[in-house]
Amino acid sequence: MRQRVVVAGLVVVLVAVLGLAFWLPGRGRPGLGGGAGGSVGIVAIEGVISDGSSSGGLLGAVVGARTVVEQLRQAEEDGNVKAVVLRLNSPGGSAAASQEIARAVQRLREAGKPVVASMGDTAASGAYWVASAADKIVADPATITGSIGVIIQVQNLQELYDKLGIDSQVIKSGPHKDMGSGNRPLTSAEKDIFQGMVDDIYDQFVEAVAAGRGLSRQEVARLADGRVYTGRQARQLGLVDTLGDYREALSLAASLAGLPEPPAVKTFTRPSPWSFILSQIQSAPYHLRLPAFQPDYWLLAPAIEPAQ
Amino acid sequence: METETGNGGHMPRDDQPMSLIELVYAVLFRPVSALGYVARARPVKEALVVAFAVYIFQGLLASARLPAELTARLPAEAGLVPGGLPASLGFPVFVTSVLAAAVGWFLATAVFHLLAGFMGHSGSGTALFAGLGFAALPLAFGATGNFILGSLAGLGSLAALTTVAGLAWSLSLVAVAIRETYGTTTGRATAVLFLPLAAIIGIIIIITVTMVIAALPLVNYFGAHSL
């Protein structure tokens, strides 16, 4: 009898603990999945912007334009989402992918949903392109932003190949079909072609920022020499609206949409457990990340060495 | 009557069959005699019930807590996801946890049985399997203590100690189960228990050192060619 009582007591305690475990995490979490009166949608852009799907990898997170555009579309079509906060922590990435995300942000605004860009550590270059499409930009004072510019990098590996005894044979249909190849240096004509491409994408970038920020093209061009700015400098130059953190960005989005404080939140970007595990490895210093994964047309902030 | 070195060969005539509740109670309060009985009687069905109850309990507890804990630990997303990660994240955690524990039970039985054989002992693998199943019981208490202390403000740092205590209790039961199954000494049973752990630690050290040596040229290269 005593044995039954003891074992039954233990079972009751364990079941009660399980009940508590499932009950406790849900408490005090307002707005998970969105409140009845409307919510603020959260879409994160964290990592190098590229085309295709987002992925977390050992060499750094990649933000896929297809994934982000789909998340923005879901936020646009979700009747309960009244405003969206774009959380940016990205050094930029591919030009076309940044354009696609910026266009999706514009569609959200056209659908009547205010968009607030919230800048974290870094929101530079292609990430700034995306942010400039938002209604408001909120940055931390020490955020690294700006870097409005375009870069194409081509490596000439000819001497290395010579040392290795690699002789590349190229058969091409036109004189510029292998321009940018690592087998040989660029010709002056090819440099001109690349420069023309860089200038054209740069013009598109400047126009997008000018339109998004309500600045003249000349004003943006004056700031757009490729340099990075701190959040506070960017605020003084008109590239950022408000200095503040993520919570303040959330409040701003809520007030723009007429939602009560604190707003209910619906998250459209959800990290997988696998990406969480990899994110621990990705915390490695910047210089451990492989430059070989850069796209050809690069809208990137210069590398920033972490504080020692 | 005994035809094998250990106790796992035959059930003595004076052993009275024990019910599941009696077994659970005995493993908690009279572990040596209880695991001696388990080694002789090989109550595999009861062991399956106890072990899977513990694994399911641990899995459910982990699945309930992980989304919130993961949210708190995410470096960038901590401020980004005020609503927390979705509770549905807990389901794969639950399934993985239970499967991993069950597979670990089978593997531990196999490895300990093999090691005991290498050390010259003989006994029943089925008896050891049942013994290890019952030895999982304290893990439920470790997880419970961890949850309760972890939920109380200011006692979070003590929470891990309860898990360690539960694990230590469980390992001591494993050692007893090995001893009773193979009829060996406590020292030899402990050696059977810890040799695989020592081997795993050694392998981890070797892999870590190898990876660091392999990664050094990459670090040097990218250190010199940062973006």
Coordinates of C-alpha atoms in Angstrom, one line a residue:
Chain A
M1 CA 0.0 0.0 0.0
R2 CA 2.8 2.4 1.0
Q3 CA 4.6 1.6 -2.3
R4 CA 1.5 2.4 -4.3
V5 CA 1.0 5.7 -2.5
V6 CA 4.7 6.7 -3.0
V7 CA 4.7 5.8 -6.7
A8 CA 1.3 7.4 -7.3
G9 CA 2.6 10.6 -5.6
L10 CA 5.7 10.7 -7.8
V11 CA 3.5 10.3 -10.9
V12 CA 1.2 13.1 -9.8
V13 CA 4.2 15.4 -9.1
L14 CA 5.7 14.6 -12.6
V15 CA 2.4 15.2 -14.4
A16 CA 2.0 18.5 -12.5
V17 CA 5.5 19.6 -13.5
L18 CA 4.6 18.8 -17.1
G19 CA 1.5 20.9 -16.9
L20 CA 3.4 23.8 -15.4
A21 CA 6.1 23.5 -18.1
F22 CA 3.5 23.8 -20.9
W23 CA 1.6 26.6 -19.1
L24 CA 4.5 28.8 -17.9
P25 CA 6.3 29.7 -21.2
G26 CA 3.0 31.0 -22.7
R27 CA 2.5 33.5 -19.9
G28 CA 3.4 37.1 -20.3
R29 CA 4.0 36.8 -24.0
P30 CA 1.6 39.3 -25.5
G31 CA 0.8 39.1 -29.1
L32 CA 2.3 35.8 -30.1
G33 CA 0.6 35.2 -33.5
G34 CA -1.1 38.5 -33.5
G35 CA -3.7 40.2 -31.4
A36 CA -7.4 40.6 -32.2
G37 CA -7.2 44.3 -32.8
G38 CA -4.3 44.2 -35.2
S39 CA -0.6 43.5 -34.9
V40 CA 2.8 44.6 -36.1
G41 CA 4.5 42.1 -38.5
I42 CA 8.2 41.4 -38.1
V43 CA 10.4 40.5 -41.0
A44 CA 14.1 40.0 -40.4
I45 CA 16.9 40.5 -42.9
E46 CA 19.9 39.2 -41.2
G47 CA 22.9 38.2 -43.2
V48 CA 24.2 38.7 -46.7
I49 CA 21.4 39.5 -49.1
S50 CA 21.3 37.1 -52.1
D51 CA 18.9 35.7 -54.5
G52 CA 17.0 32.5 -53.7
S53 CA 16.1 31.1 -50.3
S54 CA 17.5 32.1 -47.0
S55 CA 19.9 29.7 -45.3
G56 CA 22.1 29.6 -42.3
G57 CA 25.5 28.1 -43.0
L58 CA 28.9 27.7 -41.4
L59 CA 30.2 30.6 -43.4
G60 CA 27.5 33.1 -42.5
A61 CA 23.8 33.5 -42.9
V62 CA 22.4 34.3 -46.3
V63 CA 19.2 36.2 -46.7
G64 CA 17.4 35.0 -49.8
A65 CA 15.3 37.6 -51.6
R66 CA 12.8 34.9 -52.5
T67 CA 12.2 34.1 -48.8
V68 CA 12.0 37.7 -47.7
V69 CA 9.7 38.7 -50.6
E70 CA 7.4 35.8 -49.7
Q71 CA 7.4 36.9 -46.0
L72 CA 6.5 40.4 -47.0
R73 CA 3.8 39.1 -49.2
Q74 CA 2.3 37.1 -46.3
A75 CA 2.4 40.3 -44.2
E76 CA 0.7 42.2 -47.0
E77 CA -2.1 39.6 -47.3
D78 CA -2.5 39.1 -43.5
G79 CA -5.5 41.3 -42.7
N80 CA -4.5 41.3 -39.0
V81 CA -1.1 42.9 -39.7
K82 CA -1.5 46.6 -39.8
A83 CA 2.2 47.6 -40.0
V84 CA 5.6 45.9 -40.5
V85 CA 9.0 46.3 -38.9
L86 CA 11.9 45.3 -41.0
R87 CA 14.7 44.3 -38.7
L88 CA 18.0 44.8 -40.6
N89 CA 21.3 43.4 -39.7
S90 CA 23.1 43.0 -43.0
P91 CA 26.2 44.3 -44.7
G92 CA 24.3 44.3 -48.0
G93 CA 24.6 41.8 -50.8
S94 CA 23.5 41.4 -54.4
A95 CA 22.0 44.5 -56.2
A96 CA 19.1 42.7 -57.9
A97 CA 18.2 40.8 -54.7
S98 CA 18.2 44.1 -52.8
Q99 CA 16.0 45.7 -55.5
E100 CA 13.5 42.8 -55.3
I101 CA 13.1 43.2 -51.5
A102 CA 12.9 47.0 -51.8
R103 CA 10.1 46.6 -54.4
A104 CA 8.2 44.2 -52.0
V105 CA 8.5 46.8 -49.3
Q106 CA 7.0 49.4 -51.6
R107 CA 4.1 47.0 -52.3
L108 CA 3.4 46.8 -48.6
R109 CA 3.3 50.5 -48.4
E110 CA 1.0 50.7 -51.4
A111 CA -1.3 48.3 -49.6
G112 CA -1.6 50.8 -46.8
K113 CA 0.7 49.2 -44.3
P114 CA 3.4 51.4 -42.9
V115 CA 6.9 49.9 -42.9
V116 CA 9.5 50.9 -40.3
A117 CA 13.1 49.8 -40.9
S118 CA 15.0 49.0 -37.6
M119 CA 18.7 48.8 -38.0
G120 CA 20.8 46.6 -35.8
D121 CA 24.6 46.2 -35.9
T122 CA 24.9 46.9 -39.6
A123 CA 22.5 47.9 -42.3
A124 CA 24.7 49.1 -45.0
S125 CA 24.8 49.2 -48.8
G126 CA 22.2 46.8 -50.2
A127 CA 20.5 46.7 -46.7
Y128 CA 20.3 50.5 -46.8
W129 CA 18.7 50.2 -50.2
V130 CA 16.0 48.1 -48.7
A131 CA 15.7 50.4 -45.6
S132 CA 15.3 53.4 -47.8
A133 CA 12.1 52.0 -49.2
A134 CA 10.5 52.0 -45.8
D135 CA 8.3 54.8 -44.4
K136 CA 10.7 55.4 -41.5
I137 CA 14.2 54.3 -40.6
V138 CA 15.2 53.8 -36.9
A139 CA 18.8 53.1 -36.2
D140 CA 20.9 52.7 -33.1
P141 CA 23.4 55.5 -32.7
A142 CA 26.3 53.1 -33.3
T143 CA 24.7 51.3 -36.2
I144 CA 27.0 51.0 -39.2
T145 CA 25.0 52.1 -42.2
G146 CA 25.4 54.0 -45.5
S147 CA 28.0 52.5 -47.9
I148 CA 25.9 53.7 -50.8
G149 CA 27.8 52.4 -53.7
V150 CA 28.6 49.4 -56.0
I151 CA 31.7 47.3 -56.3
I152 CA 32.7 44.6 -58.7
Q153 CA 35.8 42.6 -57.7
V154 CA 37.8 40.5 -60.2
Q155 CA 40.7 38.4 -59.1
N156 CA 43.6 37.9 -61.5
L157 CA 45.0 34.5 -60.7
Q158 CA 47.2 34.2 -63.8
E159 CA 50.5 34.2 -61.9
L160 CA 49.2 31.7 -59.4
Y161 CA 48.0 29.4 -62.3
D162 CA 51.4 29.8 -63.9
K163 CA 53.2 28.7 -60.7
L164 CA 50.9 25.7 -60.5
G165 CA 51.4 24.8 -64.2
I166 CA 47.7 25.3 -65.0
D167 CA 47.2 26.4 -68.6
S168 CA 43.6 27.3 -69.3
Q169 CA 42.4 27.1 -72.9
V170 CA 39.5 29.4 -73.7
I171 CA 37.3 29.1 -76.7
K172 CA 34.8 32.0 -76.9
S173 CA 32.2 33.4 -79.2
G174 CA 33.1 37.0 -78.6
P175 CA 36.0 39.1 -77.3
H176 CA 34.2 39.8 -73.9
K177 CA 32.7 36.4 -73.3
D178 CA 35.3 35.6 -70.6
M179 CA 35.6 39.1 -69.2
G180 CA 36.2 38.9 -65.4
S181 CA 37.9 35.5 -65.8
G182 CA 40.6 34.9 -63.3
N183 CA 42.9 33.5 -66.0
R184 CA 44.1 36.8 -67.2
P185 CA 44.1 40.5 -66.4
L186 CA 41.2 42.8 -67.5
T187 CA 41.7 44.7 -70.7
S188 CA 41.0 48.4 -70.7
A189 CA 37.9 47.8 -72.8
E190 CA 36.6 45.3 -70.2
K191 CA 37.4 47.8 -67.4
D192 CA 35.3 50.3 -69.2
I193 CA 32.4 47.8 -69.5
F194 CA 32.5 46.9 -65.9
Q195 CA 32.8 50.6 -64.9
G196 CA 29.7 51.3 -67.0
M197 CA 27.8 48.6 -65.2
V198 CA 28.9 49.8 -61.8
D199 CA 27.9 53.4 -62.8
D200 CA 24.5 52.3 -64.0
I201 CA 23.7 50.2 -60.8
Y202 CA 25.0 53.1 -58.7
D203 CA 22.6 55.5 -60.5
Q204 CA 19.7 53.1 -59.8
F205 CA 20.9 53.0 -56.1
V206 CA 21.1 56.7 -55.8
E207 CA 17.7 57.2 -57.4
A208 CA 16.1 54.6 -55.1
V209 CA 17.5 56.3 -52.0
A210 CA 16.5 59.7 -53.2
A211 CA 13.0 58.6 -53.9
G212 CA 12.7 56.6 -50.7
R213 CA 14.1 59.3 -48.5
G214 CA 12.6 62.3 -50.2
L215 CA 16.0 63.8 -51.0
S216 CA 17.3 65.2 -54.2
R217 CA 19.5 63.1 -56.4
Q218 CA 22.3 65.6 -55.8
E219 CA 22.0 65.4 -52.1
V220 CA 22.2 61.6 -52.1
A221 CA 25.1 61.6 -54.6
R222 CA 27.0 63.9 -52.3
L223 CA 26.7 61.3 -49.5
A224 CA 27.0 58.2 -51.7
D225 CA 30.8 57.9 -52.1
G226 CA 30.7 54.4 -50.6
R227 CA 31.6 55.5 -47.1
V228 CA 29.9 54.1 -44.1
Y229 CA 28.2 56.2 -41.4
T230 CA 27.3 55.6 -37.8
G231 CA 23.6 55.8 -37.0
R232 CA 24.0 59.2 -35.4
Q233 CA 25.9 60.6 -38.4
A234 CA 23.3 59.1 -40.7
R235 CA 20.6 60.8 -38.7
Q236 CA 22.3 64.2 -39.1
L237 CA 22.6 63.6 -42.8
G238 CA 19.0 62.6 -43.3
L239 CA 19.7 59.0 -44.1
V240 CA 17.9 57.9 -40.9
D241 CA 14.8 59.4 -39.3
T242 CA 15.1 58.4 -35.6
L243 CA 17.7 57.1 -33.2
G244 CA 16.4 54.2 -31.2
D245 CA 16.4 50.4 -30.7
Y246 CA 14.1 47.7 -31.9
R247 CA 11.5 48.3 -29.3
E248 CA 11.2 51.9 -30.3
A249 CA 10.9 50.9 -33.9
L250 CA 8.1 48.6 -32.9
S251 CA 6.3 51.5 -31.1
L252 CA 6.8 53.7 -34.1
A253 CA 5.2 51.2 -36.4
A254 CA 2.3 50.7 -33.9
S255 CA 1.7 54.5 -33.7
L256 CA 1.9 54.8 -37.5
A257 CA -0.8 52.1 -37.8
G258 CA -2.9 53.5 -34.9
L259 CA -2.3 50.4 -32.8
P260 CA -2.3 50.5 -29.0
E261 CA 0.9 50.1 -26.9
P262 CA 2.4 47.6 -26.5
P263 CA 1.5 46.2 -29.9
A264 CA 0.8 42.6 -30.6
V265 CA 3.5 41.1 -32.7
K266 CA 3.4 38.5 -35.5
T267 CA 6.8 37.2 -36.6
F268 CA 7.2 36.1 -40.2
T269 CA 10.9 35.2 -39.9
R270 CA 11.5 32.3 -37.7
P271 CA 14.9 30.9 -37.3
S272 CA 15.2 27.1 -37.4
P273 CA 17.0 25.2 -34.6
W274 CA 19.6 24.3 -37.1
S275 CA 20.3 27.9 -38.0
F276 CA 20.5 28.7 -34.3
I277 CA 23.2 26.1 -33.8
L278 CA 25.1 27.4 -36.8
S279 CA 24.6 31.0 -35.6
Q280 CA 26.9 30.1 -32.6
I281 CA 29.6 29.3 -35.1
Q282 CA 28.8 32.3 -37.2
S283 CA 29.6 34.5 -34.2
A284 CA 33.2 34.0 -35.3
P285 CA 35.1 37.2 -36.3
Y286 CA 34.3 38.7 -39.7
H287 CA 37.6 37.8 -41.2
L288 CA 36.8 34.1 -40.8
R289 CA 34.0 34.4 -43.4
L290 CA 34.8 33.3 -46.9
P291 CA 34.9 36.1 -49.5
A292 CA 34.6 33.4 -52.2
F293 CA 30.8 33.5 -51.7
Q294 CA 30.4 37.0 -52.8
P295 CA 28.1 37.6 -55.8
D296 CA 29.5 39.4 -58.8
Y297 CA 27.8 42.7 -58.3
W298 CA 28.4 43.6 -54.7
L299 CA 26.6 46.2 -52.6
L300 CA 28.6 45.6 -49.5
A301 CA 29.9 47.7 -46.6
P302 CA 33.6 47.4 -46.1
A303 CA 34.7 44.8 -43.6
I304 CA 34.6 46.0 -40.1
E305 CA 37.0 44.3 -37.7
P306 CA 35.4 43.5 -34.4
A307 CA 36.7 45.4 -31.4
Q308 CA 39.6 43.6 -29.8
Chain B
M1 CA 22.0 -23.7 -10.2
E2 CA 24.1 -20.9 -11.6
T3 CA 25.4 -21.7 -15.0
E4 CA 26.9 -18.3 -15.8
T5 CA 29.3 -16.1 -14.0
G6 CA 26.8 -13.3 -13.5
N7 CA 23.3 -13.2 -12.1
G8 CA 21.7 -12.8 -15.5
G9 CA 21.5 -16.6 -16.2
H10 CA 18.7 -17.9 -14.1
M11 CA 16.1 -16.6 -11.7
P12 CA 16.5 -18.2 -8.2
R13 CA 13.4 -20.0 -7.0
D14 CA 13.1 -17.7 -3.9
D15 CA 12.6 -14.6 -6.0
Q16 CA 9.0 -13.5 -5.8
P17 CA 7.7 -11.9 -9.0
M18 CA 7.5 -8.1 -8.6
S19 CA 4.9 -5.8 -10.0
L20 CA 5.8 -2.6 -11.9
I21 CA 5.0 -0.4 -9.0
E22 CA 7.0 -2.6 -6.6
L23 CA 9.9 -2.5 -9.0
V24 CA 9.8 1.3 -9.4
Y25 CA 9.6 1.7 -5.6
A26 CA 12.4 -0.8 -5.0
V27 CA 14.7 0.8 -7.7
L28 CA 14.3 4.1 -5.8
F29 CA 14.6 2.9 -2.3
R30 CA 16.4 -0.5 -2.4
P31 CA 18.3 -0.2 -5.7
V32 CA 20.9 -3.0 -5.1
S33 CA 18.3 -5.7 -4.4
A34 CA 15.9 -4.4 -7.0
L35 CA 18.5 -4.4 -9.8
G36 CA 19.7 -7.8 -8.6
Y37 CA 16.2 -9.0 -9.1
V38 CA 16.0 -7.3 -12.5
A39 CA 19.3 -9.0 -13.5
R40 CA 17.8 -12.4 -12.7
A41 CA 14.1 -11.9 -13.7
R42 CA 14.8 -9.7 -16.8
P43 CA 11.5 -7.8 -16.7
V44 CA 12.0 -6.3 -20.2
K45 CA 8.3 -5.1 -20.5
E46 CA 8.4 -3.3 -17.2
A47 CA 11.8 -1.8 -18.2
L48 CA 10.3 -0.6 -21.5
V49 CA 7.4 1.1 -19.7
V50 CA 9.7 2.8 -17.1
A51 CA 12.3 3.9 -19.6
F52 CA 9.9 5.2 -22.2
A53 CA 7.9 7.0 -19.5
V54 CA 11.1 8.8 -18.4
Y55 CA 12.1 9.5 -22.0
I56 CA 8.6 10.8 -22.9
F57 CA 8.6 12.9 -19.7
Q58 CA 12.0 14.4 -20.5
G59 CA 11.0 15.0 -24.1
L60 CA 7.8 16.7 -23.2
L61 CA 9.6 18.9 -20.7
A62 CA 12.3 19.8 -23.2
S63 CA 9.7 20.5 -25.9
A64 CA 7.7 22.8 -23.5
R65 CA 10.7 24.8 -22.5
L66 CA 12.9 24.9 -25.5
P67 CA 11.1 27.5 -27.6
A68 CA 11.2 30.0 -24.8
E69 CA 14.8 29.1 -23.8
L70 CA 16.0 29.2 -27.4
T71 CA 14.4 32.6 -27.8
A72 CA 16.2 33.9 -24.8
R73 CA 19.5 32.6 -26.1
L74 CA 19.3 33.8 -29.7
P75 CA 21.8 36.5 -29.9
A76 CA 20.2 38.7 -32.5
E77 CA 16.7 37.5 -32.5
A78 CA 16.3 37.9 -28.7
G79 CA 15.0 41.4 -29.1
L80 CA 13.6 40.6 -32.5
V81 CA 11.0 38.0 -31.5
P82 CA 9.2 39.4 -28.5
G83 CA 6.5 36.8 -28.9
G84 CA 9.0 34.0 -28.7
L85 CA 9.6 31.1 -31.1
P86 CA 6.5 29.1 -31.9
A87 CA 5.5 26.3 -29.6
S88 CA 5.3 24.0 -32.6
L89 CA 9.1 24.0 -32.5
G90 CA 8.8 21.7 -29.5
F91 CA 7.4 18.7 -31.5
P92 CA 10.5 17.8 -33.4
V93 CA 12.5 18.4 -30.2
F94 CA 10.2 15.9 -28.4
V95 CA 10.4 13.2 -31.2
T96 CA 14.2 13.6 -31.5
S97 CA 14.7 13.5 -27.7
V98 CA 12.7 10.3 -27.3
L99 CA 14.3 8.6 -30.3
A100 CA 17.8 9.6 -29.2
A101 CA 17.2 8.3 -25.7
A102 CA 15.8 5.0 -26.9
V103 CA 18.7 4.6 -29.4
G104 CA 21.2 5.5 -26.7
W105 CA 19.6 2.8 -24.4
F106 CA 20.2 0.1 -27.0
L107 CA 23.7 1.4 -27.9
A108 CA 24.7 1.6 -24.2
T109 CA 23.5 -2.0 -23.6
A110 CA 25.5 -3.2 -26.6
V111 CA 28.7 -1.3 -25.7
F112 CA 28.6 -2.3 -22.0
H113 CA 27.9 -5.9 -22.9
L114 CA 30.8 -6.0 -25.3
L115 CA 33.1 -4.4 -22.8
A116 CA 32.1 -6.7 -20.1
G117 CA 32.8 -9.6 -22.4
F118 CA 36.2 -8.1 -23.2
M119 CA 36.9 -8.0 -19.5
G120 CA 36.1 -11.6 -19.1
H121 CA 32.6 -11.4 -17.7
S122 CA 29.6 -13.2 -19.0
G123 CA 26.0 -12.4 -18.4
S124 CA 22.7 -11.7 -20.1
G125 CA 22.4 -8.8 -22.5
T126 CA 18.6 -8.8 -22.0
A127 CA 19.2 -8.5 -18.2
L128 CA 21.5 -5.6 -18.7
F129 CA 19.0 -4.0 -21.1
A130 CA 16.3 -4.2 -18.5
G131 CA 18.6 -2.9 -15.8
L132 CA 19.6 0.1 -17.8
G133 CA 15.9 0.8 -18.5
F134 CA 15.2 1.1 -14.8
A135 CA 18.4 3.0 -14.2
A136 CA 16.9 5.9 -16.3
L137 CA 14.4 6.6 -13.6
P138 CA 16.4 9.3 -11.7
L139 CA 16.7 11.3 -14.9
A140 CA 13.1 12.3 -14.5
F141 CA 13.8 13.7 -11.1
G142 CA 16.9 15.6 -12.3
A143 CA 14.8 17.1 -15.1
T144 CA 12.0 18.0 -12.6
G145 CA 14.4 19.7 -10.2
N146 CA 16.0 21.5 -13.1
F147 CA 12.7 22.8 -14.3
I148 CA 11.5 23.9 -10.8
L149 CA 14.7 25.6 -9.8
G150 CA 15.1 27.1 -13.3
S151 CA 11.7 28.6 -13.1
L152 CA 12.4 30.3 -9.7
A153 CA 14.0 33.7 -9.8
G154 CA 17.6 33.6 -8.6
L155 CA 18.0 29.9 -8.5
G156 CA 18.7 29.3 -12.2
S157 CA 22.4 28.6 -11.5
L158 CA 21.4 25.8 -9.1
A159 CA 19.1 24.2 -11.7
A160 CA 21.9 22.5 -13.6
L161 CA 23.1 20.9 -10.4
T162 CA 19.9 19.0 -10.1
T163 CA 20.4 17.6 -13.6
V164 CA 23.9 16.6 -12.6
A165 CA 22.6 15.0 -9.4
G166 CA 20.0 13.1 -11.4
L167 CA 22.6 11.9 -13.9
A168 CA 25.0 10.9 -11.1
W169 CA 22.1 8.9 -9.4
S170 CA 21.3 7.3 -12.8
L171 CA 24.9 6.4 -13.5
S172 CA 25.3 4.8 -10.0
L173 CA 22.3 2.7 -10.8
V174 CA 23.8 1.7 -14.2
A175 CA 27.0 0.6 -12.3
V176 CA 24.9 -1.5 -10.0
A177 CA 23.0 -2.9 -12.9
I178 CA 26.2 -3.9 -14.6
R179 CA 27.6 -5.4 -11.4
E180 CA 24.5 -7.4 -10.8
T181 CA 24.2 -8.6 -14.4
Y182 CA 27.7 -9.8 -14.6
G183 CA 28.3 -10.7 -11.0
T184 CA 31.4 -8.6 -10.9
T185 CA 32.9 -6.1 -8.5
T186 CA 31.7 -2.5 -8.2
G187 CA 35.2 -1.3 -9.4
R188 CA 35.0 -3.4 -12.6
A189 CA 31.4 -2.4 -13.2
T190 CA 32.4 1.2 -12.9
A191 CA 35.3 0.6 -15.4
V192 CA 32.8 -0.9 -17.8
L193 CA 30.6 2.2 -17.3
F194 CA 33.3 4.8 -17.8
L195 CA 35.5 3.3 -20.4
P196 CA 33.2 4.3 -23.3
L197 CA 32.9 7.8 -21.8
A198 CA 36.7 8.1 -21.6
A199 CA 36.9 6.9 -25.2
I200 CA 34.3 9.4 -26.4
I201 CA 36.1 12.2 -24.6
G202 CA 39.4 11.1 -26.1
I203 CA 37.8 11.0 -29.6
I204 CA 36.3 14.5 -29.1
I205 CA 39.7 15.8 -28.1
I206 CA 41.4 14.2 -31.1
I207 CA 38.7 15.6 -33.5
T208 CA 38.9 19.1 -32.0
V209 CA 42.7 19.2 -32.2
T210 CA 42.6 17.9 -35.8
M211 CA 40.0 20.5 -36.8
V212 CA 42.0 23.3 -35.2
I213 CA 45.1 22.2 -37.0
A214 CA 43.2 22.0 -40.3
A215 CA 41.5 25.4 -39.8
L216 CA 44.7 27.3 -38.9
P217 CA 45.8 27.8 -42.5
L218 CA 42.3 29.2 -43.3
V219 CA 42.5 31.6 -40.3
N220 CA 45.8 32.8 -41.5
Y221 CA 44.6 33.1 -45.1
F222 CA 41.4 35.1 -44.3
G223 CA 43.2 37.1 -41.6
A224 CA 45.4 38.4 -44.4
H225 CA 42.7 38.8 -46.9
S226 CA 39.7 40.2 -45.0
L227 CA 37.1 42.0 -47.1

